[in-house]
PDB file of C-alpha atoms in Angstrom:
ATOM      1  CA  MET A 206      -0.006   0.013  -0.053  1.00 52.00           C
ATOM      2  CA  ALA A 207       2.782   2.307   0.847  1.00 52.00           C
ATOM      3  CA  GLU A 208       5.097   1.773  -1.612  1.00 53.00           C
ATOM      4  CA  ASN A 209       3.107   2.662  -4.770  1.00 52.00           C
ATOM      5  CA  THR A 210       2.664   6.423  -3.429  1.00 55.00           C
ATOM      6  CA  SER A 211       6.271   7.155  -4.387  1.00 61.00           C
ATOM      7  CA  GLU A 212       5.804   6.117  -7.923  1.00 73.00           C
ATOM      8  CA  ILE A 213       2.709   7.991  -9.090  1.00 73.00           C
ATOM      9  CA  ARG A 214       1.820   6.976 -12.395  1.00 72.00           C
ATOM     10  CA  TYR A 215       0.131  10.168 -14.497  1.00 70.00           C
ATOM     11  CA  LEU A 216      -2.686   9.205 -16.916  1.00 76.00           C
ATOM     12  CA  THR A 217      -1.161  11.664 -19.302  1.00 73.00           C
ATOM     13  CA  PRO A 218       2.613  11.929 -19.023  1.00 67.00           C
ATOM     14  CA  PRO A 219       3.444  15.771 -18.256  1.00 66.00           C
ATOM     15  CA  ASN A 220       4.968  16.928 -21.537  1.00 64.00           C
ATOM     16  CA  ILE A 221       8.199  18.395 -20.175  1.00 63.00           C
ATOM     17  CA  GLU A 222       8.947  20.328 -23.336  1.00 63.00           C
ATOM     18  CA  LEU A 223       8.629  23.956 -22.345  1.00 62.00           C
ATOM     19  CA  ALA A 224       6.606  26.138 -24.437  1.00 65.00           C
ATOM     20  CA  ARG A 225       9.470  27.610 -26.866  1.00 74.00           C
ATOM     21  CA  GLU A 226       8.764  31.094 -27.756  1.00 81.00           C
ATOM     22  CA  LYS A 227       7.036  31.376 -31.130  1.00 83.00           C
ATOM     23  CA  TYR A 228       7.838  34.441 -33.339  1.00 86.00           C
ATOM     24  CA  CYS A 229       6.779  35.423 -36.563  1.00 87.00           C
ATOM     25  CA  ARG A 230       9.569  34.674 -38.923  1.00 86.00           C
ATOM     26  CA  PHE A 231       8.551  37.326 -41.359  1.00 87.00           C
ATOM     27  CA  GLN A 232       8.724  40.266 -38.687  1.00 87.00           C
ATOM     28  CA  LYS A 233      11.945  38.879 -37.349  1.00 87.00           C
ATOM     29  CA  ASN A 234      13.979  38.823 -40.821  1.00 87.00           C
ATOM     30  CA  ARG A 235      12.030  41.633 -42.207  1.00 88.00           C
ATOM     31  CA  ILE A 236      10.576  39.647 -45.314  1.00 88.00           C
ATOM     32  CA  LYS A 237       8.242  42.066 -46.861  1.00 90.00           C
ATOM     33  CA  TYR A 238       6.976  40.091 -49.700  1.00 92.00           C
ATOM     34  CA  ILE A 239       6.013  36.260 -50.067  1.00 92.00           C
ATOM     35  CA  ASP A 240       6.855  35.104 -53.440  1.00 93.00           C
ATOM     36  CA  TYR A 241       4.088  32.704 -54.763  1.00 94.00           C
ATOM     37  CA  LYS A 242       6.337  31.335 -57.278  1.00 92.00           C
ATOM     38  CA  ASP A 243       8.946  29.611 -55.148  1.00 89.00           C
ATOM     39  CA  GLU A 244       6.980  26.414 -53.868  1.00 88.00           C
ATOM     40  CA  LYS A 245      10.192  25.136 -51.848  1.00 90.00           C
ATOM     41  CA  PHE A 246       9.587  28.236 -49.429  1.00 92.00           C
ATOM     42  CA  LEU A 247       5.904  27.775 -49.221  1.00 92.00           C
ATOM     43  CA  LEU A 248       6.035  24.084 -48.438  1.00 91.00           C
ATOM     44  CA  GLN A 249       7.222  24.951 -44.904  1.00 90.00           C
ATOM     45  CA  PHE A 250       3.555  26.383 -44.437  1.00 92.00           C
ATOM     46  CA  VAL A 251       1.688  23.329 -45.662  1.00 92.00           C
ATOM     47  CA  ASN A 252       1.468  20.160 -43.807  1.00 91.00           C
ATOM     48  CA  GLU A 253       1.748  16.483 -45.485  1.00 91.00           C
ATOM     49  CA  GLN A 254      -1.673  16.666 -47.028  1.00 91.00           C
ATOM     50  CA  GLY A 255      -1.121  19.831 -48.733  1.00 91.00           C
ATOM     51  CA  LYS A 256      -3.337  21.942 -46.301  1.00 93.00           C
ATOM     52  CA  LEU A 257      -2.190  25.388 -44.955  1.00 94.00           C
ATOM     53  CA  LEU A 258      -1.013  25.237 -41.352  1.00 94.00           C
ATOM     54  CA  PRO A 259      -2.669  27.232 -38.862  1.00 94.00           C
ATOM     55  CA  ARG A 260      -0.820  30.195 -36.982  1.00 92.00           C
ATOM     56  CA  ARG A 261      -0.812  28.474 -33.870  1.00 91.00           C
ATOM     57  CA  ILE A 262       1.632  25.919 -35.242  1.00 90.00           C
ATOM     58  CA  THR A 263       3.638  28.113 -37.556  1.00 90.00           C
ATOM     59  CA  GLY A 264       3.340  31.300 -35.241  1.00 90.00           C
ATOM     60  CA  THR A 265       3.223  33.720 -38.048  1.00 92.00           C
ATOM     61  CA  SER A 266       1.386  37.058 -37.338  1.00 93.00           C
ATOM     62  CA  LEU A 267      -1.991  37.488 -38.908  1.00 94.00           C
ATOM     63  CA  LYS A 268      -0.923  39.924 -41.445  1.00 94.00           C
ATOM     64  CA  TYR A 269       1.615  37.589 -42.968  1.00 94.00           C
ATOM     65  CA  GLN A 270      -0.599  34.553 -42.558  1.00 95.00           C
ATOM     66  CA  ARG A 271      -3.032  35.819 -44.943  1.00 95.00           C
ATOM     67  CA  LYS A 272      -0.113  36.778 -47.332  1.00 94.00           C
ATOM     68  CA  VAL A 273       1.077  33.307 -47.046  1.00 94.00           C
ATOM     69  CA  ALA A 274      -2.359  31.814 -47.676  1.00 95.00           C
ATOM     70  CA  GLN A 275      -2.836  33.945 -50.682  1.00 95.00           C
ATOM     71  CA  ALA A 276       0.519  32.964 -52.047  1.00 95.00           C
ATOM     72  CA  VAL A 277      -0.013  29.265 -51.503  1.00 95.00           C
ATOM     73  CA  LYS A 278      -3.729  29.417 -53.210  1.00 96.00           C
ATOM     74  CA  ARG A 279      -1.904  31.308 -56.094  1.00 96.00           C
ATOM     75  CA  ALA A 280       0.881  28.701 -56.283  1.00 95.00           C
ATOM     76  CA  ARG A 281      -2.013  25.813 -56.319  1.00 95.00           C
ATOM     77  CA  HIS A 282      -3.746  27.649 -59.355  1.00 95.00           C
ATOM     78  CA  LEU A 283      -0.583  27.462 -61.168  1.00 94.00           C
ATOM     79  CA  ALA A 284       0.271  23.798 -60.357  1.00 94.00           C
ATOM     80  CA  LEU A 285       3.251  24.606 -58.503  1.00 94.00           C
ATOM     81  CA  MET A 286       1.571  23.104 -55.588  1.00 93.00           C
ATOM     82  CA  PRO A 287      -1.030  20.440 -55.038  1.00 93.00           C
ATOM     83  CA  TYR A 288      -4.555  20.909 -53.863  1.00 94.00           C
ATOM     84  CA  VAL A 289      -4.484  17.655 -52.064  1.00 92.00           C
ATOM     85  CA  ALA A 290      -1.383  15.520 -51.635  1.00 88.00           C
ATOM     86  CA  ASP A 291      -0.047  12.468 -49.517  1.00 84.00           C
ATOM     87  CA  MET A 292       3.337  12.720 -47.935  1.00 68.00           C
ATOM     88  CA  LEU A 293       4.092  15.914 -49.668  1.00 59.00           C
ATOM     89  CA  LYS A 294       7.392  16.523 -47.586  1.00 59.00           C
TER      90      LYS A 294
ATOM     91  CA  MET B 110      -1.923  55.426 -64.505  1.00 83.00           C
ATOM     92  CA  THR B 111       0.329  52.310 -65.456  1.00 88.00           C
ATOM     93  CA  LYS B 112       0.783  49.851 -62.885  1.00 92.00           C
ATOM     94  CA  ARG B 113       3.427  46.895 -62.681  1.00 93.00           C
ATOM     95  CA  TYR B 114       1.740  43.378 -63.502  1.00 94.00           C
ATOM     96  CA  GLU B 115       3.157  39.937 -63.429  1.00 94.00           C
ATOM     97  CA  THR B 116       1.834  37.261 -65.706  1.00 95.00           C
ATOM     98  CA  VAL B 117       2.515  33.659 -65.501  1.00 95.00           C
ATOM     99  CA  PHE B 118       1.121  31.125 -68.047  1.00 94.00           C
ATOM    100  CA  ILE B 119       1.259  27.483 -68.844  1.00 95.00           C
ATOM    101  CA  LEU B 120       1.527  25.953 -72.526  1.00 94.00           C
ATOM    102  CA  THR B 121       0.559  22.480 -73.212  1.00 94.00           C
ATOM    103  CA  PRO B 122       3.608  20.096 -73.546  1.00 92.00           C
ATOM    104  CA  VAL B 123       2.374  18.705 -77.001  1.00 91.00           C
ATOM    105  CA  LEU B 124       3.923  21.847 -78.510  1.00 87.00           C
ATOM    106  CA  SER B 125       7.211  21.817 -80.518  1.00 89.00           C
ATOM    107  CA  ALA B 126       9.890  24.094 -79.506  1.00 88.00           C
ATOM    108  CA  ASP B 127       9.409  26.630 -82.006  1.00 91.00           C
ATOM    109  CA  GLN B 128       5.584  26.531 -81.510  1.00 92.00           C
ATOM    110  CA  VAL B 129       6.253  27.559 -77.799  1.00 92.00           C
ATOM    111  CA  LYS B 130       8.483  30.218 -78.903  1.00 92.00           C
ATOM    112  CA  GLU B 131       5.940  31.390 -81.466  1.00 93.00           C
ATOM    113  CA  THR B 132       3.134  31.661 -78.995  1.00 93.00           C
ATOM    114  CA  VAL B 133       5.456  33.608 -76.510  1.00 93.00           C
ATOM    115  CA  VAL B 134       6.233  35.998 -79.113  1.00 94.00           C
ATOM    116  CA  LYS B 135       2.678  36.405 -80.070  1.00 93.00           C
ATOM    117  CA  PHE B 136       1.987  37.396 -76.598  1.00 92.00           C
ATOM    118  CA  LYS B 137       4.742  39.421 -76.406  1.00 92.00           C
ATOM    119  CA  LYS B 138       3.917  41.382 -79.438  1.00 92.00           C
ATOM    120  CA  SER B 139       0.284  41.877 -78.157  1.00 91.00           C
ATOM    121  CA  LEU B 140       1.604  43.322 -75.084  1.00 90.00           C
ATOM    122  CA  LYS B 141       3.851  45.795 -76.875  1.00 90.00           C
ATOM    123  CA  ASP B 142       1.314  46.758 -79.219  1.00 90.00           C
ATOM    124  CA  GLY B 143      -1.206  47.623 -76.087  1.00 87.00           C
ATOM    125  CA  GLY B 144       1.418  49.996 -75.081  1.00 89.00           C
ATOM    126  CA  ALA B 145       3.130  48.094 -72.222  1.00 91.00           C
ATOM    127  CA  LYS B 146       6.685  48.141 -71.413  1.00 91.00           C
ATOM    128  CA  LEU B 147       8.105  44.639 -70.769  1.00 91.00           C
ATOM    129  CA  MET B 148      10.329  44.823 -67.891  1.00 90.00           C
ATOM    130  CA  HIS B 149      11.506  41.245 -67.122  1.00 90.00           C
ATOM    131  CA  GLU B 150      10.811  37.885 -68.892  1.00 91.00           C
ATOM    132  CA  GLU B 151      11.498  34.252 -67.512  1.00 90.00           C
ATOM    133  CA  ASP B 152      11.310  30.930 -69.200  1.00 92.00           C
ATOM    134  CA  TRP B 153      11.166  28.038 -66.760  1.00 91.00           C
ATOM    135  CA  GLY B 154      10.901  25.635 -69.586  1.00 89.00           C
ATOM    136  CA  LEU B 155       9.098  22.072 -69.197  1.00 92.00           C
ATOM    137  CA  LYS B 156       8.410  21.701 -65.732  1.00 92.00           C
ATOM    138  CA  LYS B 157       6.152  18.844 -63.907  1.00 93.00           C
ATOM    139  CA  LEU B 158       2.742  19.904 -62.655  1.00 94.00           C
ATOM    140  CA  ALA B 159       1.600  19.079 -59.036  1.00 92.00           C
ATOM    141  CA  TYR B 160      -1.711  17.667 -60.362  1.00 94.00           C
ATOM    142  CA  PRO B 161      -2.801  17.027 -63.815  1.00 94.00           C
ATOM    143  CA  ILE B 162      -4.371  19.910 -66.007  1.00 93.00           C
ATOM    144  CA  GLN B 163      -6.093  18.760 -69.045  1.00 93.00           C
ATOM    145  CA  LYS B 164      -5.042  15.298 -68.714  1.00 94.00           C
ATOM    146  CA  LYS B 165      -1.382  16.409 -69.152  1.00 93.00           C
ATOM    147  CA  SER B 166       1.230  16.105 -66.140  1.00 93.00           C
ATOM    148  CA  THR B 167       4.050  18.763 -67.525  1.00 94.00           C
ATOM    149  CA  GLY B 168       3.616  22.099 -69.289  1.00 94.00           C
ATOM    150  CA  PHE B 169       6.147  25.013 -70.567  1.00 94.00           C
ATOM    151  CA  TYR B 170       5.944  27.959 -68.021  1.00 94.00           C
ATOM    152  CA  HIS B 171       6.542  31.601 -68.979  1.00 94.00           C
ATOM    153  CA  LEU B 172       6.610  34.643 -67.097  1.00 94.00           C
ATOM    154  CA  PHE B 173       5.933  38.278 -68.044  1.00 93.00           C
ATOM    155  CA  GLU B 174       6.735  41.335 -65.918  1.00 93.00           C
ATOM    156  CA  TYR B 175       5.420  44.599 -67.576  1.00 93.00           C
ATOM    157  CA  GLU B 176       4.275  48.069 -66.561  1.00 93.00           C
ATOM    158  CA  ALA B 177       0.572  48.573 -68.383  1.00 93.00           C
ATOM    159  CA  GLU B 178      -2.409  50.738 -68.219  1.00 90.00           C
ATOM    160  CA  GLY B 179      -5.190  48.751 -66.532  1.00 87.00           C
ATOM    161  CA  ASP B 180      -7.365  48.211 -69.626  1.00 89.00           C
ATOM    162  CA  LEU B 181      -4.756  46.266 -71.515  1.00 91.00           C
ATOM    163  CA  ILE B 182      -4.885  43.564 -68.812  1.00 92.00           C
ATOM    164  CA  ALA B 183      -8.608  42.460 -69.852  1.00 91.00           C
ATOM    165  CA  ASN B 184      -7.834  41.982 -73.600  1.00 89.00           C
ATOM    166  CA  MET B 185      -4.545  40.647 -72.688  1.00 90.00           C
ATOM    167  CA  GLU B 186      -6.394  37.785 -70.475  1.00 91.00           C
ATOM    168  CA  ILE B 187      -9.050  37.361 -73.255  1.00 93.00           C
ATOM    169  CA  ASN B 188      -6.125  36.509 -75.908  1.00 91.00           C
ATOM    170  CA  LEU B 189      -4.888  34.121 -73.283  1.00 91.00           C
ATOM    171  CA  LYS B 190      -8.396  32.434 -72.600  1.00 92.00           C
ATOM    172  CA  ARG B 191      -8.856  32.029 -76.301  1.00 93.00           C
ATOM    173  CA  ASP B 192      -5.838  30.605 -77.206  1.00 91.00           C
ATOM    174  CA  GLU B 193      -6.118  26.783 -76.455  1.00 91.00           C
ATOM    175  CA  LYS B 194      -2.388  26.165 -76.354  1.00 92.00           C
ATOM    176  CA  VAL B 195      -2.544  27.969 -72.952  1.00 93.00           C
ATOM    177  CA  MET B 196      -3.536  25.726 -70.373  1.00 93.00           C
ATOM    178  CA  ARG B 197      -3.544  28.245 -67.463  1.00 94.00           C
ATOM    179  CA  PHE B 198      -2.438  31.636 -66.634  1.00 95.00           C
ATOM    180  CA  LEU B 199      -2.534  34.030 -63.650  1.00 95.00           C
ATOM    181  CA  THR B 200      -2.209  37.690 -63.690  1.00 95.00           C
ATOM    182  CA  VAL B 201      -1.063  39.575 -60.685  1.00 94.00           C
ATOM    183  CA  SER B 202      -0.687  43.305 -59.841  1.00 93.00           C
ATOM    184  CA  LEU B 203       2.572  44.178 -58.001  1.00 93.00           C
ATOM    185  CA  ASP B 204       2.593  46.354 -54.933  1.00 92.00           C
ATOM    186  CA  LYS B 205       5.572  48.147 -53.687  1.00 91.00           C
ATOM    187  CA  HIS B 206       6.770  45.284 -51.535  1.00 92.00           C
ATOM    188  CA  ALA B 207       6.439  43.019 -54.795  1.00 91.00           C
ATOM    189  CA  ILE B 208       8.251  45.601 -57.001  1.00 91.00           C
ATOM    190  CA  ALA B 209      11.056  45.965 -54.258  1.00 91.00           C
ATOM    191  CA  PHE B 210      11.399  42.024 -54.404  1.00 91.00           C
ATOM    192  CA  VAL B 211      11.290  41.845 -58.302  1.00 89.00           C
ATOM    193  CA  GLU B 212      14.098  44.653 -58.451  1.00 88.00           C
ATOM    194  CA  SER B 213      16.372  42.952 -55.783  1.00 87.00           C
ATOM    195  CA  ARG B 214      15.674  39.543 -57.875  1.00 83.00           C
ATOM    196  CA  LYS B 215      16.776  41.286 -60.977  1.00 79.00           C
ATOM    197  CA  ASN B 216      20.074  42.865 -60.079  1.00 76.00           C
ATOM    198  CA  ARG B 217      20.844  39.704 -58.160  1.00 70.00           C
ATOM    199  CA  THR B 218      20.686  37.574 -61.284  1.00 64.00           C
ATOM    200  CA  LYS B 219      22.811  40.393 -63.025  1.00 57.00           C
ATOM    201  CA  LYS B 220      25.428  40.171 -60.516  1.00 52.00           C
ATOM    202  CA  ASP B 221      25.879  36.546 -60.349  1.00 48.00           C
TER     203      ASP B 221
END
């Protein structure tokens, strides 16, 4: 009875990973224009299925998230990026 | 009032090299007749498409970057739509950040 109090098993292991400070990469290195033509750069904002990543994951500010979304949609129109994909990365 | 525009269009891959060149020259001429000033032109050649367009999986990509009046864009796009060799096109107006980006890109290619 006494011994199991020491090793308390949590239902969900506490994630030790501290919340690393998210920053908007466009503001940090002062990128003003997101080019819809270089798809290698835009691939970082899209998940494996080719869907746009939300801001809470990428940490970009609202103003640049809209520019990224517009650039990705233009790239998709020009078939530089797929609308749906599997194992894109 | 002239603004800067950028048009990217894709030609079907079944064309021979000179047919591609001839269509590109045709659009360049229609731009010049409309009074546009062609600032920059890029030819990405045959590229693989991310998804098939009109049952084809590759296409010739061309880019025109020019300064033109607003009304020229409408009939330019009509020409692009009417020409069945063009699979897809996209015209984008460039704001000041985009122009700064294109300028920096242009003299970067000049340097190296």
